[in-house]
mmCIF file of C-alpha atoms in Angstrom:
data_model
loop_
_atom_site.group_PDB
_atom_site.id
_atom_site.type_symbol
_atom_site.label_atom_id
_atom_site.label_comp_id
_atom_site.label_asym_id
_atom_site.label_seq_id
_atom_site.Cartn_x
_atom_site.Cartn_y
_atom_site.Cartn_z
ATOM 1 C CA MET A 1 87.838 -52.395 -138.393
ATOM 2 C CA ASN A 2 91.605 -52.198 -138.173
ATOM 3 C CA TRP A 3 93.065 -55.641 -137.303
ATOM 4 C CA ASN A 4 96.598 -54.255 -138.034
ATOM 5 C CA ASP A 5 96.724 -53.057 -134.386
ATOM 6 C CA LEU A 6 96.784 -56.575 -133.204
ATOM 7 C CA GLN A 7 99.558 -57.797 -135.752
ATOM 8 C CA SER A 8 102.428 -56.508 -133.504
ATOM 9 C CA THR A 9 101.120 -58.862 -130.830
ATOM 10 C CA TRP A 10 101.634 -62.000 -133.123
ATOM 11 C CA ALA A 11 104.670 -60.594 -135.126
ATOM 12 C CA GLY A 12 108.286 -61.716 -134.309
ATOM 13 C CA GLN A 13 107.272 -63.931 -131.295
ATOM 14 C CA LYS A 14 109.360 -67.147 -131.627
ATOM 15 C CA LEU A 15 108.997 -69.763 -129.149
ATOM 16 C CA ALA A 16 111.761 -72.262 -129.409
ATOM 17 C CA ALA A 17 111.805 -75.485 -127.465
ATOM 18 C CA GLY A 18 114.646 -78.037 -127.302
ATOM 19 C CA PRO A 19 116.674 -80.240 -125.018
ATOM 20 C CA ALA A 20 118.175 -77.320 -123.222
ATOM 21 C CA THR A 21 114.941 -75.147 -122.959
ATOM 22 C CA ASP A 22 114.526 -73.160 -119.739
ATOM 23 C CA TRP A 23 110.737 -74.030 -119.466
ATOM 24 C CA THR A 24 110.394 -71.551 -116.494
ATOM 25 C CA ALA A 25 111.613 -68.740 -119.045
ATOM 26 C CA VAL A 26 109.472 -70.047 -121.826
ATOM 27 C CA GLN A 27 106.304 -70.066 -119.548
ATOM 28 C CA ARG A 28 107.054 -66.486 -118.441
ATOM 29 C CA ASP A 29 107.600 -65.387 -121.980
ATOM 30 C CA PHE A 30 104.515 -67.074 -123.221
ATOM 31 C CA GLU A 31 102.266 -65.662 -120.488
ATOM 32 C CA ALA A 32 103.605 -62.092 -121.141
ATOM 33 C CA LYS A 33 102.637 -62.411 -124.741
ATOM 34 C CA GLN A 34 99.325 -63.942 -123.762
ATOM 35 C CA ARG A 35 98.466 -60.900 -121.618
ATOM 36 C CA ARG A 36 99.394 -58.547 -124.483
ATOM 37 C CA LEU A 37 97.199 -60.395 -126.896
ATOM 38 C CA ALA A 38 94.306 -60.244 -124.327
ATOM 39 C CA ARG A 39 94.795 -56.591 -123.775
ATOM 40 C CA GLY A 40 94.720 -55.861 -127.552
ATOM 41 C CA LEU A 41 91.584 -57.848 -128.043
ATOM 42 C CA PHE A 42 89.886 -56.252 -125.019
ATOM 43 C CA TRP A 43 90.598 -52.730 -126.389
ATOM 44 C CA ARG A 44 89.545 -53.696 -129.864
ATOM 45 C CA ASP A 45 86.264 -54.854 -128.675
ATOM 46 C CA VAL A 46 85.785 -51.822 -126.573
ATOM 47 C CA ARG A 47 86.553 -49.434 -129.488
ATOM 48 C CA GLU A 48 84.313 -51.333 -131.962
ATOM 49 C CA ALA A 49 81.424 -51.522 -129.485
ATOM 50 C CA ALA A 50 81.765 -47.809 -128.778
ATOM 51 C CA ALA A 51 81.991 -46.901 -132.365
ATOM 52 C CA GLY A 52 78.765 -48.907 -133.150
ATOM 53 C CA VAL A 53 76.875 -47.037 -130.430
ATOM 54 C CA LEU A 54 78.213 -43.799 -131.707
ATOM 55 C CA VAL A 55 77.410 -44.390 -135.356
ATOM 56 C CA ALA A 56 73.926 -45.754 -134.349
ATOM 57 C CA GLY A 57 73.271 -42.405 -132.476
ATOM 58 C CA VAL A 58 74.201 -40.322 -135.432
ATOM 59 C CA PHE A 59 71.955 -42.482 -137.622
ATOM 60 C CA ALA A 60 69.097 -42.245 -135.231
ATOM 61 C CA TYR A 61 69.512 -38.468 -134.766
ATOM 62 C CA SER A 62 69.426 -37.927 -138.570
ATOM 63 C CA GLY A 63 66.475 -40.209 -139.083
ATOM 64 C CA TRP A 64 64.518 -38.408 -136.416
ATOM 65 C CA TRP A 65 65.153 -35.047 -138.107
ATOM 66 C CA MET A 66 63.874 -36.540 -141.374
ATOM 67 C CA GLY A 67 60.619 -37.426 -139.803
ATOM 68 C CA PRO A 68 58.433 -40.307 -141.060
ATOM 69 C CA SER A 69 60.255 -40.383 -144.331
ATOM 70 C CA GLY A 70 63.484 -41.399 -142.543
ATOM 71 C CA TRP A 71 62.142 -44.626 -141.163
ATOM 72 C CA PRO A 72 64.475 -46.940 -143.223
ATOM 73 C CA ILE A 73 67.337 -45.465 -141.038
ATOM 74 C CA ALA A 74 65.952 -47.396 -138.173
ATOM 75 C CA VAL A 75 67.093 -50.553 -139.816
ATOM 76 C CA ALA A 76 70.573 -49.025 -140.044
ATOM 77 C CA VAL A 77 70.486 -48.178 -136.304
ATOM 78 C CA LEU A 78 69.635 -51.810 -135.480
ATOM 79 C CA LEU A 79 72.249 -53.129 -137.675
ATOM 80 C CA MET A 80 74.966 -51.062 -135.911
ATOM 81 C CA LEU A 81 73.601 -51.938 -132.429
ATOM 82 C CA GLY A 82 73.632 -55.526 -133.413
ATOM 83 C CA LEU A 83 77.410 -55.153 -134.324
ATOM 84 C CA THR A 84 77.905 -53.583 -130.972
ATOM 85 C CA GLY A 85 76.133 -56.517 -129.349
ATOM 86 C CA PHE A 86 78.522 -58.989 -131.137
ATOM 87 C CA PHE A 87 81.572 -57.291 -129.564
ATOM 88 C CA ILE A 88 79.952 -57.277 -126.155
ATOM 89 C CA ARG A 89 79.251 -60.973 -126.730
ATOM 90 C CA GLU A 90 82.880 -61.454 -127.512
ATOM 91 C CA ARG A 91 83.909 -59.870 -124.175
ATOM 92 C CA LEU A 92 81.518 -62.276 -122.337
ATOM 93 C CA ARG A 93 82.832 -65.244 -124.160
ATOM 94 C CA VAL A 94 86.414 -64.393 -123.223
ATOM 95 C CA ARG A 95 85.310 -63.903 -119.601
ATOM 96 C CA ARG A 96 83.668 -67.335 -119.461
ATOM 97 C CA GLN A 97 86.545 -69.080 -121.187
ATOM 98 C CA GLN A 98 89.353 -67.392 -119.149
ATOM 99 C CA VAL A 99 91.728 -70.026 -117.548
ATOM 100 C CA ASP A 100 93.082 -69.615 -113.971
ATOM 101 C CA ALA A 101 96.607 -68.223 -113.761
ATOM 102 C CA ALA A 102 97.606 -71.209 -111.562
ATOM 103 C CA VAL A 103 96.819 -73.891 -114.314
ATOM 104 C CA ALA A 104 99.615 -75.750 -116.073
ATOM 105 C CA LEU A 105 101.310 -74.293 -119.134
ATOM 106 C CA LEU A 106 99.821 -76.954 -121.256
ATOM 107 C CA THR A 107 96.389 -75.911 -120.335
ATOM 108 C CA LYS A 108 97.195 -72.306 -121.056
ATOM 109 C CA LEU A 109 98.557 -73.212 -124.446
ATOM 110 C CA ASP A 110 95.251 -75.006 -125.243
ATOM 111 C CA ALA A 111 93.371 -71.995 -124.336
ATOM 112 C CA GLU A 112 95.673 -69.621 -126.433
ATOM 113 C CA ILE A 113 95.483 -71.909 -129.384
ATOM 114 C CA ALA A 114 91.763 -71.929 -129.334
ATOM 115 C CA GLU A 115 91.479 -68.274 -129.001
ATOM 116 C CA LEU A 116 93.896 -67.686 -131.998
ATOM 117 C CA LYS A 117 91.851 -70.256 -134.068
ATOM 118 C CA HIS A 118 88.647 -68.231 -133.086
ATOM 119 C CA GLN A 119 90.292 -65.005 -134.137
ATOM 120 C CA ARG A 120 91.553 -66.559 -137.331
ATOM 121 C CA ASP A 121 87.991 -67.635 -138.152
ATOM 122 C CA LEU A 122 86.575 -64.080 -137.407
ATOM 123 C CA LEU A 123 89.170 -62.615 -139.705
ATOM 124 C CA ARG A 124 88.219 -65.139 -142.530
ATOM 125 C CA ARG A 125 84.509 -64.229 -142.076
ATOM 126 C CA VAL A 126 84.900 -60.606 -141.505
ATOM 127 C CA GLY A 127 82.957 -59.924 -144.791
ATOM 128 C CA THR A 128 79.913 -61.691 -143.305
ATOM 129 C CA TRP A 129 79.680 -60.601 -139.612
ATOM 130 C CA TYR A 130 81.351 -57.122 -139.874
ATOM 131 C CA LEU A 131 81.538 -55.694 -143.375
ATOM 132 C CA GLY A 132 77.995 -56.905 -144.306
ATOM 133 C CA PRO A 133 76.150 -55.056 -141.494
ATOM 134 C CA CYS A 134 78.318 -51.957 -141.958
ATOM 135 C CA VAL A 135 77.885 -51.726 -145.575
ATOM 136 C CA ALA A 136 74.160 -52.447 -145.422
ATOM 137 C CA ALA A 137 73.683 -49.716 -142.756
ATOM 138 C CA GLY A 138 75.810 -47.245 -144.768
ATOM 139 C CA VAL A 139 73.819 -47.944 -147.992
ATOM 140 C CA ILE A 140 70.466 -47.672 -146.111
ATOM 141 C CA PHE A 141 71.607 -44.316 -144.540
ATOM 142 C CA GLY A 142 73.061 -42.892 -147.618
ATOM 143 C CA ALA A 143 70.159 -43.733 -149.912
ATOM 144 C CA THR A 144 67.526 -42.489 -147.517
ATOM 145 C CA THR A 145 69.597 -39.196 -147.088
ATOM 146 C CA LEU A 146 69.922 -38.766 -150.863
ATOM 147 C CA ALA A 147 66.226 -39.453 -151.321
ATOM 148 C CA GLN A 148 65.456 -36.474 -149.145
ATOM 149 C CA ALA A 149 68.174 -34.186 -150.596
ATOM 150 C CA PRO A 150 66.937 -31.195 -152.564
ATOM 151 C CA ILE A 151 69.069 -31.964 -155.590
ATOM 152 C CA PRO A 152 68.377 -33.141 -159.171
ATOM 153 C CA ALA A 153 67.776 -36.721 -159.822
ATOM 154 C CA LYS A 154 70.996 -37.081 -161.960
ATOM 155 C CA ALA A 155 72.958 -35.829 -159.016
ATOM 156 C CA LYS A 156 71.417 -38.290 -156.755
ATOM 157 C CA LEU A 157 72.291 -41.078 -159.081
ATOM 158 C CA ALA A 158 75.785 -39.737 -159.441
ATOM 159 C CA ALA A 159 76.257 -39.565 -155.618
ATOM 160 C CA GLY A 160 74.742 -42.977 -155.036
ATOM 161 C CA GLY A 161 77.063 -44.533 -157.597
ATOM 162 C CA LEU A 162 80.071 -42.771 -156.023
ATOM 163 C CA MET A 163 79.012 -44.041 -152.540
ATOM 164 C CA LEU A 164 78.774 -47.629 -153.813
ATOM 165 C CA VAL A 165 82.270 -47.329 -155.402
ATOM 166 C CA VAL A 166 83.711 -46.022 -152.085
ATOM 167 C CA PHE A 167 82.025 -48.818 -150.173
ATOM 168 C CA ALA A 168 83.314 -51.490 -152.469
ATOM 169 C CA ALA A 169 86.858 -50.203 -152.377
ATOM 170 C CA VAL A 170 86.866 -49.938 -148.629
ATOM 171 C CA SER A 171 85.496 -53.402 -148.329
ATOM 172 C CA TRP A 172 88.128 -54.877 -150.617
ATOM 173 C CA VAL A 173 90.950 -53.106 -148.639
ATOM 174 C CA VAL A 174 89.531 -54.522 -145.365
ATOM 175 C CA LEU A 175 89.215 -58.083 -146.729
ATOM 176 C CA ALA A 176 92.720 -58.001 -148.042
ATOM 177 C CA LEU A 177 94.258 -56.666 -144.839
ATOM 178 C CA ASN A 178 92.447 -59.482 -142.940
ATOM 179 C CA ARG A 179 93.668 -62.113 -145.205
ATOM 180 C CA LEU A 180 97.114 -60.786 -144.895
ATOM 181 C CA ALA A 181 96.934 -60.793 -141.171
ATOM 182 C CA VAL A 182 95.809 -64.430 -141.110
ATOM 183 C CA ARG A 183 98.487 -65.485 -143.532
ATOM 184 C CA ARG A 184 101.428 -63.494 -142.052
ATOM 185 C CA GLN A 185 100.567 -63.102 -138.468
ATOM 186 C CA ILE A 186 98.074 -65.713 -137.079
ATOM 187 C CA GLU A 187 99.126 -68.773 -138.964
ATOM 188 C CA PRO A 188 102.782 -68.551 -138.032
ATOM 189 C CA ARG A 189 101.822 -67.792 -134.408
ATOM 190 C CA LEU A 190 99.660 -70.831 -134.291
ATOM 191 C CA GLN A 191 102.426 -73.034 -135.799
ATOM 192 C CA GLU A 192 104.741 -71.819 -133.036
ATOM 193 C CA LEU A 193 102.286 -72.593 -130.237
ATOM 194 C CA GLU A 194 101.332 -75.976 -131.657
ATOM 195 C CA LYS A 195 105.101 -76.910 -131.770
ATOM 196 C CA LEU A 196 105.470 -75.840 -128.271
ATOM 197 C CA HIS A 197 102.441 -77.864 -127.227
ATOM 198 C CA GLN A 198 103.781 -80.774 -128.891
ATOM 199 C CA SER A 199 107.160 -80.383 -127.038
ATOM 200 C CA LEU A 200 105.367 -80.241 -123.750
ATOM 201 C CA SER A 201 103.187 -83.259 -124.627
ATOM 202 C CA SER A 202 105.840 -85.435 -125.879
ATOM 203 C CA PRO A 203 106.895 -88.213 -123.199
#
């Protein structure tokens, strides 16, 4: 999962508020950035859901060709379809919580802050809800495939060990990138929006 394609949405978007602030311009600027973020999240969810279906299809096809001995791959297929379902649920959640374009800027800020906090939570827990199913599915598929491979046992052990090392390295990189995105992108953006919210709420 590449969260870096969303970083440009949060980067370099300063929202200053002061005594001479042009609130019409602030609202226009905020709404433009809000739309960009929404589009970025939409296409992320579409890509990830489609990728889950594609990978599940490849797994299912491979397991079918293996015959009865490939039954463990059915678990990997279910894991990938479950991940696809997660991103579909995300789309439904966004649709339910979408605010009307005519509402006040303060209400839109509340919604945007809530969405960024939700995305921050997803990034912090990416190892549980995303990497966990992906790695488990990959290990199941790889182990089942190696078990059927006509190669010596030592070669199977070596290939299995290499597979685990690759999975561990990729997982570490993904976790590191997500922590970096939270620290450098989401947290500063949340602080900016919360300051703007405070400015609007102050009497």
